[in-house]
Amino acid sequence: MSLARIPLAAVIGSPVAHSRSPRLFTHWLQTHGLPGHYVPIDVPEDKLAETLHLLPQLGFVGLNVTVPYKEKVMQIADSVSDRARLIGAANTLIFREDGRIHADNTDGYGFMQNLQQNAPDWDPASGPATVFGAGGAARAVIASLLDVGVPEIRLTNRTRPRAETLRADFGDRVQVFDWVQAGNIVEGCATVVNTTSLGMSGKPRFRVPLDALTRDMLVTDLVYSPLETRLLAEARAQGCTVVDGLGMLLHQAVPGFERWFGARPEVDEVTRQIVLA
């Protein structure tokens, strides 16, 4: 009599020891009383393809992907979802029973679920959105903002060509501005999003002037270490609706967990505290 394999999942990247995902997934597995394990795996770049093809044979059902492999895994996967293709990066891999690898991106889903949970009165159609940054996270954010009806994206990045690439990909609802104008373009916006690493622990400060913030704006920062960034602290002082970045991390993990382990987990205050501990 053969015993069913215990499902395994992991987060891969390099480095990956800092990831909070193992704490999150272990909490959810315990909460639902499910068999399974979730581990961090630091994969050398020259072993990436070999590792992705080996893990399904060892009982792995899927992976979360972090830097620097979000783009590279798309070239190895057998199929790629439309949203991952649009964003140009994958953060979730599903290993099918036939051994094929499916790549998806749940960052935009996580971003939007975080806003809807923590700012339920937010109306995306009420005005333009300012987006700071033009990396992979910005692509996911812009795609999801446009999808829910934000009329205009004002995009600025420290290197303008990267922002211009996003405008070319997403169309005329995205307008690009030089970084020196970053403080000015906030004026008249309904939504303000920082997708850069500025303000993160160990990174340069977020120095954009924030005089144009007004209390009718929603302000969110994808940085969650520290949880209260300078951007969020100043926005809160101005009376803005403020949403921190931890919820995006939690919500983007929900679809993968459900697919791999067969239960849909809740993102609640207990979950937040477990991951923050």
CSV table of N, CA, C and O in Angstrom, one decimal, residues 35 59 71 160 179 193-194 201 248 270 276:
chain,number,residue,atom,x,y,z
A,35,PRO,N,-1.7,18.7,6.1
A,35,PRO,CA,-0.3,18.2,5.9
A,35,PRO,C,0.4,19.0,4.9
A,35,PRO,O,-0.2,19.5,3.9
A,59,GLY,N,8.3,15.9,-4.8
A,59,GLY,CA,7.0,16.1,-4.1
A,59,GLY,C,6.6,17.5,-4.0
A,59,GLY,O,5.6,17.8,-3.3
A,71,GLU,N,11.7,37.1,-13.6
A,71,GLU,CA,11.6,37.2,-15.0
A,71,GLU,C,12.2,35.9,-15.6
A,71,GLU,O,11.6,35.3,-16.6
A,160,ARG,N,14.2,57.7,-16.2
A,160,ARG,CA,13.0,57.9,-17.0
A,160,ARG,C,12.8,56.8,-18.1
A,160,ARG,O,11.7,56.4,-18.3
A,179,TRP,N,11.7,62.6,-12.5
A,179,TRP,CA,11.7,62.4,-11.1
A,179,TRP,C,11.7,63.7,-10.3
A,179,TRP,O,11.2,63.8,-9.2
A,193,VAL,N,0.9,55.7,-4.8
A,193,VAL,CA,1.5,54.4,-4.5
A,193,VAL,C,3.0,54.5,-4.7
A,193,VAL,O,3.5,54.9,-5.7
A,194,ASN,N,3.8,54.1,-3.7
A,194,ASN,CA,5.2,53.9,-3.8
A,194,ASN,C,5.6,52.5,-4.0
A,194,ASN,O,5.3,51.6,-3.2
A,201,SER,N,14.1,49.6,5.2
A,201,SER,CA,15.2,49.5,6.1
A,201,SER,C,16.5,49.1,5.3
A,201,SER,O,16.5,48.2,4.5
A,248,MET,N,-0.3,43.4,1.0
A,248,MET,CA,-0.1,42.9,-0.3
A,248,MET,C,0.7,41.6,-0.3
A,248,MET,O,0.4,40.6,-1.0
A,270,VAL,N,-4.6,38.2,13.1
A,270,VAL,CA,-3.7,37.2,13.6
A,270,VAL,C,-2.6,36.8,12.6
A,270,VAL,O,-1.4,36.7,13.0
A,276,LEU,N,4.6,39.4,11.4
A,276,LEU,CA,5.4,40.5,12.0
A,276,LEU,C,6.3,40.1,13.1
A,276,LEU,O,7.3,40.7,13.5
